[in-house]
Amino acid sequence: MTVIVWIVEGTWPACVDAARRHAPEGAEIVLLHVTGPDVPAAAHGAYAGLLGRGHSRGHGPGEGWGSDPGTRLEDLAATSADALLRTAAARLARPCARQERPGRPERAVVAAADGADLLILARDGDRRHLGPHSLSPASRFVVDHAPCPVLLVWPEPAPDIGTMPPPPPHDPA
């Protein structure tokens, strides 16, 4: 049995705890973190389009105008992802694989779940109320398109049943 656990900042402990509780002994557990392209891409674009014109490496304040900040952000993201995956593996306290993927998170998670027996992820939207807004658009995409069963967990105790949205109005026609 292969279990993919989507590790996301802020909600990962609940996912790891769910894997500890629900993945059978001997299951192959993969802790998956996806680094989105947004911030490094914006920095690359800003550097190339606005800051990079006519500035050779080492020319300018602090001799750093020639350094693309997107590369530094990619390095920081990789370091942060590695630390997060190591921390999650320590909390799991079972043998596991750690995997970092670049790309659009929702698509990378669905691709990683291909061939898996279970995908574990956490609600990451409005966690004060029950209902569809408790999932972000990326998580909703994963739940809707995952090629395997999904275990969706609350990162903290679930809200009271009274927070459920009212039913839609009845159309008598």
mmCIF file of C-alpha atoms in Angstrom:
data_model
loop_
_atom_site.group_PDB
_atom_site.id
_atom_site.type_symbol
_atom_site.label_atom_id
_atom_site.label_comp_id
_atom_site.label_asym_id
_atom_site.label_seq_id
_atom_site.Cartn_x
_atom_site.Cartn_y
_atom_site.Cartn_z
ATOM 1 C CA MET A 1 0.000 0.000 0.000
ATOM 2 C CA THR A 2 1.296 3.453 -0.938
ATOM 3 C CA VAL A 3 0.132 6.492 1.020
ATOM 4 C CA ILE A 4 0.907 10.022 -0.181
ATOM 5 C CA VAL A 5 0.805 12.707 2.518
ATOM 6 C CA TRP A 6 0.622 16.262 1.172
ATOM 7 C CA ILE A 7 2.805 18.400 3.422
ATOM 8 C CA VAL A 8 1.756 22.056 3.442
ATOM 9 C CA GLU A 9 2.936 24.751 5.827
ATOM 10 C CA GLY A 10 0.367 25.281 8.560
ATOM 11 C CA THR A 11 -1.627 22.058 8.150
ATOM 12 C CA TRP A 12 1.011 19.321 7.836
ATOM 13 C CA PRO A 13 0.915 18.065 11.467
ATOM 14 C CA ALA A 14 -2.694 16.882 11.096
ATOM 15 C CA CYS A 15 -1.821 15.051 7.871
ATOM 16 C CA VAL A 16 1.173 13.327 9.428
ATOM 17 C CA ASP A 17 -0.893 12.346 12.480
ATOM 18 C CA ALA A 18 -3.588 10.923 10.171
ATOM 19 C CA ALA A 19 -0.952 8.854 8.359
ATOM 20 C CA ARG A 20 0.304 7.501 11.682
ATOM 21 C CA ARG A 21 -3.247 6.504 12.634
ATOM 22 C CA HIS A 22 -4.567 5.195 9.314
ATOM 23 C CA ALA A 23 -1.664 3.845 7.263
ATOM 24 C CA PRO A 24 -1.099 0.182 8.042
ATOM 25 C CA GLU A 25 2.273 -1.052 9.221
ATOM 26 C CA GLY A 26 4.463 -1.772 6.253
ATOM 27 C CA ALA A 27 2.759 0.826 4.058
ATOM 28 C CA GLU A 28 5.013 2.896 1.852
ATOM 29 C CA ILE A 29 4.483 6.460 3.065
ATOM 30 C CA VAL A 30 5.583 9.354 0.889
ATOM 31 C CA LEU A 31 5.717 12.830 2.413
ATOM 32 C CA LEU A 32 5.131 15.198 -0.496
ATOM 33 C CA HIS A 33 5.829 18.932 -0.564
ATOM 34 C CA VAL A 34 5.247 21.053 -3.650
ATOM 35 C CA THR A 35 6.992 24.363 -4.178
ATOM 36 C CA GLY A 36 4.942 26.612 -6.408
ATOM 37 C CA PRO A 37 6.603 28.757 -9.053
ATOM 38 C CA ASP A 38 4.901 32.053 -8.192
ATOM 39 C CA VAL A 39 7.380 33.944 -6.022
ATOM 40 C CA PRO A 40 10.630 32.937 -7.777
ATOM 41 C CA ALA A 41 9.010 33.554 -11.171
ATOM 42 C CA ALA A 42 7.916 37.033 -10.130
ATOM 43 C CA ALA A 43 11.419 37.806 -8.881
ATOM 44 C CA HIS A 44 12.999 36.445 -12.079
ATOM 45 C CA GLY A 45 10.613 38.558 -14.143
ATOM 46 C CA ALA A 46 11.179 41.697 -12.124
ATOM 47 C CA TYR A 47 14.916 41.279 -12.359
ATOM 48 C CA ALA A 48 14.936 40.586 -16.083
ATOM 49 C CA GLY A 49 12.361 43.193 -17.003
ATOM 50 C CA LEU A 50 13.065 46.014 -14.617
ATOM 51 C CA LEU A 51 16.291 45.557 -12.739
ATOM 52 C CA GLY A 52 18.465 43.531 -15.076
ATOM 53 C CA ARG A 53 18.768 45.940 -17.959
ATOM 54 C CA GLY A 54 22.274 47.153 -18.523
ATOM 55 C CA HIS A 55 23.614 45.995 -15.194
ATOM 56 C CA SER A 56 26.467 43.565 -15.538
ATOM 57 C CA ARG A 57 27.301 41.362 -12.591
ATOM 58 C CA GLY A 58 28.990 43.280 -9.825
ATOM 59 C CA HIS A 59 27.887 46.676 -11.118
ATOM 60 C CA GLY A 60 25.904 48.766 -8.679
ATOM 61 C CA PRO A 61 25.124 49.154 -4.986
ATOM 62 C CA GLY A 62 26.851 46.529 -2.920
ATOM 63 C CA GLU A 63 28.133 44.938 -6.141
ATOM 64 C CA GLY A 64 24.971 42.813 -6.214
ATOM 65 C CA TRP A 65 22.873 44.220 -9.035
ATOM 66 C CA GLY A 66 23.942 41.415 -11.319
ATOM 67 C CA SER A 67 22.440 38.713 -9.050
ATOM 68 C CA ASP A 68 19.016 37.391 -10.041
ATOM 69 C CA PRO A 69 16.900 37.382 -6.823
ATOM 70 C CA GLY A 70 14.720 34.583 -8.195
ATOM 71 C CA THR A 71 17.610 32.152 -7.908
ATOM 72 C CA ARG A 72 18.082 33.090 -4.257
ATOM 73 C CA LEU A 73 14.350 32.622 -3.611
ATOM 74 C CA GLU A 74 14.456 29.183 -5.250
ATOM 75 C CA ASP A 75 17.365 28.235 -2.974
ATOM 76 C CA LEU A 76 15.502 29.486 0.110
ATOM 77 C CA ALA A 77 12.364 27.587 -0.904
ATOM 78 C CA ALA A 78 14.346 24.360 -1.345
ATOM 79 C CA THR A 79 15.995 24.775 2.054
ATOM 80 C CA SER A 80 12.646 25.491 3.705
ATOM 81 C CA ALA A 81 10.969 22.510 2.006
ATOM 82 C CA ASP A 82 13.789 20.193 3.085
ATOM 83 C CA ALA A 83 13.501 21.366 6.702
ATOM 84 C CA LEU A 84 9.719 20.956 6.646
ATOM 85 C CA LEU A 85 9.956 17.435 5.222
ATOM 86 C CA ARG A 86 12.604 16.449 7.792
ATOM 87 C CA THR A 87 10.379 17.760 10.611
ATOM 88 C CA ALA A 88 7.351 15.914 9.223
ATOM 89 C CA ALA A 89 9.364 12.678 8.928
ATOM 90 C CA ALA A 90 10.479 13.021 12.541
ATOM 91 C CA ARG A 91 6.854 13.488 13.659
ATOM 92 C CA LEU A 92 5.747 10.468 11.602
ATOM 93 C CA ALA A 93 8.374 8.330 13.370
ATOM 94 C CA ARG A 94 8.070 5.600 10.724
ATOM 95 C CA PRO A 95 10.072 4.806 7.621
ATOM 96 C CA CYS A 96 9.027 7.111 4.807
ATOM 97 C CA ALA A 97 10.198 8.721 1.605
ATOM 98 C CA ARG A 98 10.432 12.490 1.313
ATOM 99 C CA GLN A 99 9.647 14.059 -2.016
ATOM 100 C CA GLU A 100 9.855 17.683 -3.147
ATOM 101 C CA ARG A 101 8.235 18.615 -6.442
ATOM 102 C CA PRO A 102 8.178 21.942 -8.235
ATOM 103 C CA GLY A 103 5.144 23.235 -10.082
ATOM 104 C CA ARG A 104 1.532 24.119 -9.580
ATOM 105 C CA PRO A 105 0.705 22.391 -6.294
ATOM 106 C CA GLU A 106 -2.717 21.047 -7.259
ATOM 107 C CA ARG A 107 -1.431 19.448 -10.456
ATOM 108 C CA ALA A 108 1.762 18.125 -8.876
ATOM 109 C CA VAL A 109 -0.203 16.467 -6.048
ATOM 110 C CA VAL A 110 -2.658 14.818 -8.439
ATOM 111 C CA ALA A 111 0.258 13.547 -10.536
ATOM 112 C CA ALA A 112 2.062 12.233 -7.440
ATOM 113 C CA ALA A 113 -1.098 10.377 -6.346
ATOM 114 C CA ASP A 114 -1.249 8.420 -9.607
ATOM 115 C CA GLY A 115 -0.810 4.791 -8.598
ATOM 116 C CA ALA A 116 -1.151 5.509 -4.865
ATOM 117 C CA ASP A 117 -3.670 3.745 -2.641
ATOM 118 C CA LEU A 118 -4.456 6.766 -0.445
ATOM 119 C CA LEU A 119 -3.837 10.519 -0.475
ATOM 120 C CA ILE A 120 -3.978 12.452 2.783
ATOM 121 C CA LEU A 121 -4.503 16.217 2.819
ATOM 122 C CA ALA A 122 -5.912 18.825 5.171
ATOM 123 C CA ARG A 123 -8.610 21.429 4.871
ATOM 124 C CA ASP A 124 -6.873 24.728 4.234
ATOM 125 C CA GLY A 125 -9.631 27.263 3.648
ATOM 126 C CA ASP A 126 -12.057 28.789 6.154
ATOM 127 C CA ARG A 127 -11.685 26.381 9.038
ATOM 128 C CA ARG A 128 -14.155 28.219 11.286
ATOM 129 C CA HIS A 129 -17.162 26.812 9.431
ATOM 130 C CA LEU A 130 -18.259 23.513 7.974
ATOM 131 C CA GLY A 131 -18.907 23.600 4.267
ATOM 132 C CA PRO A 132 -17.263 23.984 0.895
ATOM 133 C CA HIS A 133 -15.268 27.090 1.805
ATOM 134 C CA SER A 134 -13.130 24.999 4.157
ATOM 135 C CA LEU A 135 -11.092 24.004 1.089
ATOM 136 C CA SER A 136 -8.857 26.291 -0.924
ATOM 137 C CA PRO A 137 -9.210 26.133 -4.716
ATOM 138 C CA ALA A 138 -6.032 24.023 -4.957
ATOM 139 C CA SER A 139 -7.282 21.497 -2.392
ATOM 140 C CA ARG A 140 -10.703 21.366 -4.055
ATOM 141 C CA PHE A 141 -8.959 20.564 -7.368
ATOM 142 C CA VAL A 142 -6.988 17.757 -5.696
ATOM 143 C CA VAL A 143 -10.078 16.280 -4.035
ATOM 144 C CA ASP A 144 -12.007 16.431 -7.315
ATOM 145 C CA HIS A 145 -9.235 14.979 -9.511
ATOM 146 C CA ALA A 146 -7.207 12.610 -7.316
ATOM 147 C CA PRO A 147 -6.825 9.210 -8.991
ATOM 148 C CA CYS A 148 -7.053 7.415 -5.634
ATOM 149 C CA PRO A 149 -9.093 7.542 -2.418
ATOM 150 C CA VAL A 150 -8.612 10.750 -0.409
ATOM 151 C CA LEU A 151 -8.552 11.204 3.353
ATOM 152 C CA LEU A 152 -9.421 14.836 4.093
ATOM 153 C CA VAL A 153 -8.587 15.909 7.644
ATOM 154 C CA TRP A 154 -9.246 18.970 9.762
ATOM 155 C CA PRO A 155 -5.968 20.529 10.962
ATOM 156 C CA GLU A 156 -7.614 21.282 14.302
ATOM 157 C CA PRO A 157 -10.895 20.126 15.863
ATOM 158 C CA ALA A 158 -13.763 20.457 13.388
ATOM 159 C CA PRO A 159 -16.161 23.369 13.888
ATOM 160 C CA ASP A 160 -19.543 22.835 15.502
ATOM 161 C CA ILE A 161 -22.280 21.395 13.302
ATOM 162 C CA GLY A 162 -24.155 24.691 13.763
ATOM 163 C CA THR A 163 -21.613 26.408 11.504
ATOM 164 C CA MET A 164 -22.852 24.454 8.473
ATOM 165 C CA PRO A 165 -24.211 26.767 5.777
ATOM 166 C CA PRO A 166 -27.982 26.757 5.320
ATOM 167 C CA PRO A 167 -29.425 24.716 2.463
ATOM 168 C CA PRO A 168 -30.127 26.519 -0.776
ATOM 169 C CA PRO A 169 -33.606 28.005 -1.071
ATOM 170 C CA HIS A 170 -36.208 25.616 -2.426
ATOM 171 C CA ASP A 171 -37.422 26.482 -5.914
ATOM 172 C CA PRO A 172 -41.118 25.506 -6.029
ATOM 173 C CA ALA A 173 -41.200 25.625 -9.831
#
